[in-house]
Coordinates of C-alpha atoms in Angstrom, one line a residue:
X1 CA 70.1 85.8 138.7
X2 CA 68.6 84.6 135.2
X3 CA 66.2 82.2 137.1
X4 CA 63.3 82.2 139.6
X5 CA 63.4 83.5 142.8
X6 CA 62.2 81.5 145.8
X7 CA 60.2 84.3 148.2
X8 CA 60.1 82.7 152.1
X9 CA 57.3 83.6 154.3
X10 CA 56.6 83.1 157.7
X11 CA 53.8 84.9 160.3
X12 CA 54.1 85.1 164.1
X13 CA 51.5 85.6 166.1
X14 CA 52.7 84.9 170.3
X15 CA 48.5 85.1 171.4
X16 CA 46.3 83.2 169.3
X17 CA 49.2 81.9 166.2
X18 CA 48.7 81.9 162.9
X19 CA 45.8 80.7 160.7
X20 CA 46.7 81.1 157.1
X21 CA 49.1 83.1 154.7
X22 CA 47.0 84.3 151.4
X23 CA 49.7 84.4 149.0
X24 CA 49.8 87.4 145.7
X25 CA 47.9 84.8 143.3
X26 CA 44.8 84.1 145.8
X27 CA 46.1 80.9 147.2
X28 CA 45.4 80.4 150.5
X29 CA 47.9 77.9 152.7
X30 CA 46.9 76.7 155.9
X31 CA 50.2 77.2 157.5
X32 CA 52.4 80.0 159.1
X33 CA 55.1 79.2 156.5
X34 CA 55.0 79.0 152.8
X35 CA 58.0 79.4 149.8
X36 CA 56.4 81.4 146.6
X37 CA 58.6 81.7 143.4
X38 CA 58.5 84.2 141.0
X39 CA 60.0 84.6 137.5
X40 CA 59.9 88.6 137.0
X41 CA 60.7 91.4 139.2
X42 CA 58.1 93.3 141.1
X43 CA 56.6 94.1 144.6
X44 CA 54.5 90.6 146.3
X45 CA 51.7 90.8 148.7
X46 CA 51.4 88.4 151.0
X47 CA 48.3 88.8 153.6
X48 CA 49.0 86.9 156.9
X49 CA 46.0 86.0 159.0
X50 CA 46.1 85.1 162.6
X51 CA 43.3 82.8 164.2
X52 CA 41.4 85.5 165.8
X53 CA 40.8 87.3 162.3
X54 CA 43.5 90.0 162.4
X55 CA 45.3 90.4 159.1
X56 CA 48.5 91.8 158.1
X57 CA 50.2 92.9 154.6
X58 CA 54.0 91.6 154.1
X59 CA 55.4 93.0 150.8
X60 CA 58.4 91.8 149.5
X61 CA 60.1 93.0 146.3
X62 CA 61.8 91.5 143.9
X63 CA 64.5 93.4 141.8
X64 CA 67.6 91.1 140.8
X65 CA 65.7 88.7 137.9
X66 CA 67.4 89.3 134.6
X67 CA 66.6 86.4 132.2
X68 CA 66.9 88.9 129.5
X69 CA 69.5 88.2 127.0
X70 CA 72.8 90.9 126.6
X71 CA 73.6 92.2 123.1
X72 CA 76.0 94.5 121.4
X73 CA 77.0 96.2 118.1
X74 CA 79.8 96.4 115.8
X75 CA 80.7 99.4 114.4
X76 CA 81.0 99.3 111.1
X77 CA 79.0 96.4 111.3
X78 CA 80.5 95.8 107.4
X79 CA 82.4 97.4 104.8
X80 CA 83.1 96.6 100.8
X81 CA 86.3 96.3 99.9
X82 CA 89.4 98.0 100.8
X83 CA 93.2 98.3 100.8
X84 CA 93.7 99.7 104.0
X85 CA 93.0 98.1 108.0
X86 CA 89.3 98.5 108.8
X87 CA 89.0 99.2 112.8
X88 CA 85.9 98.1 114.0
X89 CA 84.5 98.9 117.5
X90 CA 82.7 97.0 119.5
X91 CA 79.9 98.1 122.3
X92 CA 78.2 95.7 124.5
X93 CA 74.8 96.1 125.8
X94 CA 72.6 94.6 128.7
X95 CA 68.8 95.5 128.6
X96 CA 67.8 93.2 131.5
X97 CA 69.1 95.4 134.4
X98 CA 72.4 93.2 135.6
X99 CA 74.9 95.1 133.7
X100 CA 77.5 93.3 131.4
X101 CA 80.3 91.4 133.0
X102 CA 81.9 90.4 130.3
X103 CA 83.0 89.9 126.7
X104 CA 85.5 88.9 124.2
X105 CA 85.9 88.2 120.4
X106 CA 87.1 86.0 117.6
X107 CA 87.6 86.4 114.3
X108 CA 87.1 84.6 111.3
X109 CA 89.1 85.5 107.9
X110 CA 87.1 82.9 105.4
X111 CA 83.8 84.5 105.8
X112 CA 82.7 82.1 108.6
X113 CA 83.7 78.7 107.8
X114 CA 86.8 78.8 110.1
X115 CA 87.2 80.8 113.6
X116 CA 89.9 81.9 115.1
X117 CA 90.8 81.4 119.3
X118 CA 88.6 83.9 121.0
X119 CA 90.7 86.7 122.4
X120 CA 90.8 87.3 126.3
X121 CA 87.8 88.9 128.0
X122 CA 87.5 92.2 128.1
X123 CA 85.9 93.0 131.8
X124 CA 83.0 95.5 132.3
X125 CA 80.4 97.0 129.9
X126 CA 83.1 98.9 128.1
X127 CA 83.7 99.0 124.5
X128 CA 86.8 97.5 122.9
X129 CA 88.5 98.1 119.1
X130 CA 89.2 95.1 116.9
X131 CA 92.0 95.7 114.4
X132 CA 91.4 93.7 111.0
X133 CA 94.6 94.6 108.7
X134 CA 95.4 91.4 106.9
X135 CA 94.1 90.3 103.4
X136 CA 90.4 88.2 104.1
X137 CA 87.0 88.2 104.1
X138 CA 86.0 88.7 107.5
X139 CA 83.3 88.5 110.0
X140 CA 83.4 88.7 113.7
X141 CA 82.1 87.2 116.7
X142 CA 81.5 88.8 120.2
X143 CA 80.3 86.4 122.9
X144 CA 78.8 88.7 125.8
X145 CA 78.0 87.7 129.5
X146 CA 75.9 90.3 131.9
X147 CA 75.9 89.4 135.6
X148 CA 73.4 87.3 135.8
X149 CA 74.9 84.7 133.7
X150 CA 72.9 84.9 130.8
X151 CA 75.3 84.8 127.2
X152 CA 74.4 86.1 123.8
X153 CA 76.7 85.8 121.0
X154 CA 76.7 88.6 118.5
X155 CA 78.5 88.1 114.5
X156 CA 79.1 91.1 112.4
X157 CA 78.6 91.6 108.9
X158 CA 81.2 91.0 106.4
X159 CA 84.6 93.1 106.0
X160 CA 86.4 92.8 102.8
X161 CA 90.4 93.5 102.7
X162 CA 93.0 93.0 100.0
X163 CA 96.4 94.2 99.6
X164 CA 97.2 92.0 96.9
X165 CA 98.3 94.5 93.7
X166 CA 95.9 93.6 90.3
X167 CA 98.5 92.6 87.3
X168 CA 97.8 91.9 83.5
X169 CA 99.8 90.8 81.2
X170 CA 100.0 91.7 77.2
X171 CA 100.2 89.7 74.3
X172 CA 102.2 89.2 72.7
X173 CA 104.5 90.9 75.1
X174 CA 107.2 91.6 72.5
X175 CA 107.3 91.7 68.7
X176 CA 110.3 91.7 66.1
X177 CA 110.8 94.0 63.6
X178 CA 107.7 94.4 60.7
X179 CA 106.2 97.0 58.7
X180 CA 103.0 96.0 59.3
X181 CA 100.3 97.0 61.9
X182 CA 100.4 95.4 65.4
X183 CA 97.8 94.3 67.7
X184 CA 98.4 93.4 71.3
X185 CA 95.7 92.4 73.7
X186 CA 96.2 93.4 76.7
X187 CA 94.5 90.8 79.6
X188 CA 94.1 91.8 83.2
X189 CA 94.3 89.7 86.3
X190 CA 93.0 90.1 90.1
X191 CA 94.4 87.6 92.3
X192 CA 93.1 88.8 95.7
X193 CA 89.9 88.4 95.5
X194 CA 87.8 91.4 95.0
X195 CA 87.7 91.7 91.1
X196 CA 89.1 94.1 88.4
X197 CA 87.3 97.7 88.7
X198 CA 88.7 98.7 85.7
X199 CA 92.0 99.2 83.6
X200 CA 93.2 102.1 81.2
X201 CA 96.7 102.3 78.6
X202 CA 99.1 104.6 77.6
X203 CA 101.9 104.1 74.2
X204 CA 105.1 105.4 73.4
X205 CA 106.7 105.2 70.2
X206 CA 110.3 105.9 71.2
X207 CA 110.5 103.0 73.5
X208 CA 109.2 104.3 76.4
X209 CA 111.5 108.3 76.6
X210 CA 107.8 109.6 76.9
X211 CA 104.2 108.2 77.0
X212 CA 101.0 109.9 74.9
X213 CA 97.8 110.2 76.8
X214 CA 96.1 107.6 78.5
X215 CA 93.4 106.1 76.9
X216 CA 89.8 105.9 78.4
X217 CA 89.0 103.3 80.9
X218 CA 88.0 99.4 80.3
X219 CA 85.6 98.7 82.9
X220 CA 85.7 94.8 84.8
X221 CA 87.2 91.8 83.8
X222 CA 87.7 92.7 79.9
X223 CA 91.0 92.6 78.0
X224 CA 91.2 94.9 75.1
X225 CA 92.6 95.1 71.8
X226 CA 95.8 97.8 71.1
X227 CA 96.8 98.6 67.8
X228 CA 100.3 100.1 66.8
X229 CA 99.8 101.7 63.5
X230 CA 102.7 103.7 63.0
X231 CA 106.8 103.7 62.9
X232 CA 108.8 103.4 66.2
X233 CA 110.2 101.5 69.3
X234 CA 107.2 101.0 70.8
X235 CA 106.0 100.2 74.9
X236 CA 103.0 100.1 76.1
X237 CA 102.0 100.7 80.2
X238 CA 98.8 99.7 81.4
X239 CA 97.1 100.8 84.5
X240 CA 95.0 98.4 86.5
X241 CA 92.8 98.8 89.5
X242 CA 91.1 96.6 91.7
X243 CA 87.8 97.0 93.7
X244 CA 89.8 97.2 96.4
X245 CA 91.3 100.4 95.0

């Protein structure tokens, strides 16, 4: 139980009957009966005195309070971003001596605004995996209940996912025939979410049999200037990455 218990005491005495029950806090009730409630677990001494002076000792003890609240972890309890399904394992925990009866989970994929329904419970103190494979920013919730009825609800950190491929664009993206030198800029774009990481390009000059090296990387959100300076058919390739690699 996650409440008080409610100790019941009665002395028999067949000769001269009972005078008084001294209960564990010093109180003293003039009866043979008495009810004594206690919040934590323990041993209780109750000293039962009959009317000709003879005492006894009744101890009772106490062992099935548990008022204390479960918990759990997530592990990883967060991750940056990623490409790839991020497994996350949950492991329920119960301090207060009942055990854990219980738990399940929901998941949110906006960073907490919005839950989803919570899944079914799982039964026992056992661990369980949560699968998070789709494009979000995640957090979790775990709502635990130990046997005696206490609940504790446990959120995670946050998981960042995206599958959601960076693109750029150049411009202009085509020129006609001139003789003199060209400049494209080449802009980059992240549309899932977690941000450019960086971008690097490469030229050919006989449109695009073979590329020259690449050139050294542009780091974040920055477009970049590309100057054709010489005679051919030319294409440029640029290589973007995300922070979700």
């Amino acid at each position: 139980t996650n409440s008080s218990v409610l100790i019941n005491v009665k002395g028999i005495d067949t000769l001269s009957g009972i005078k008084c029950i001294r209960l564990p806090n010093g109180t003293v009730i003039n009866s043979d009966t008495c009810n004594y409630a206690v919040s934590l677990n323990g041993t209780y001494n109750f000293v039962i005195e009959d009317n000709a002076g003879n005492t006894c000792t009744v101890s009772v003890s106490v062992s099935n309070i548990d008022d204390i609240y479960p918990s759990g972890v997530f592990s990883p309890d967060n991750s940056s971003w990623t490409n790839d399904t991020v497994n996350v394992a949950f492991y329920p925990s119960d301090a207060g001596g009942s055990g854990i009866d219980k738990w399940r989970y929901r998941v949110s994929t906006d960073n907490g605004s919005g839950w989803g329904s919570w899944s079914s419970y799982i039964t026992g103190g056992a661990g369980g995996n949560i699968p998070l494979n789709r494009d979000g920013i995640y957090k979790i919730q775990a709502e635990v209940v130990d046997r005696a009825g206490n609940i504790a609800t446990i959120t995670s950190g946050t998981y960042y996912i995206e599958t959601v491929l960076p693109e750029g664009k150049f411009l202009p993206n085509a020129y006609e025939w001139t003789n003199d030198v060209l400049k494209i800029i080449f802009d980059p774009e992240d549309s899932g979410g977690s941000g450019l990481y960086r971008w690097r390009y490469r030229t050919s000059n006989n449109n695009g049999g073979n590329y020259g090296s690449w050139s050294d990387y542009f780091y974040g959100d920055t477009s970049g200037n590309i100057f054709l300076t010489q005679e051919g058919l030319w294409k440029i390739q640029a290589e973007v990455y995300d922070n979700a690699g």
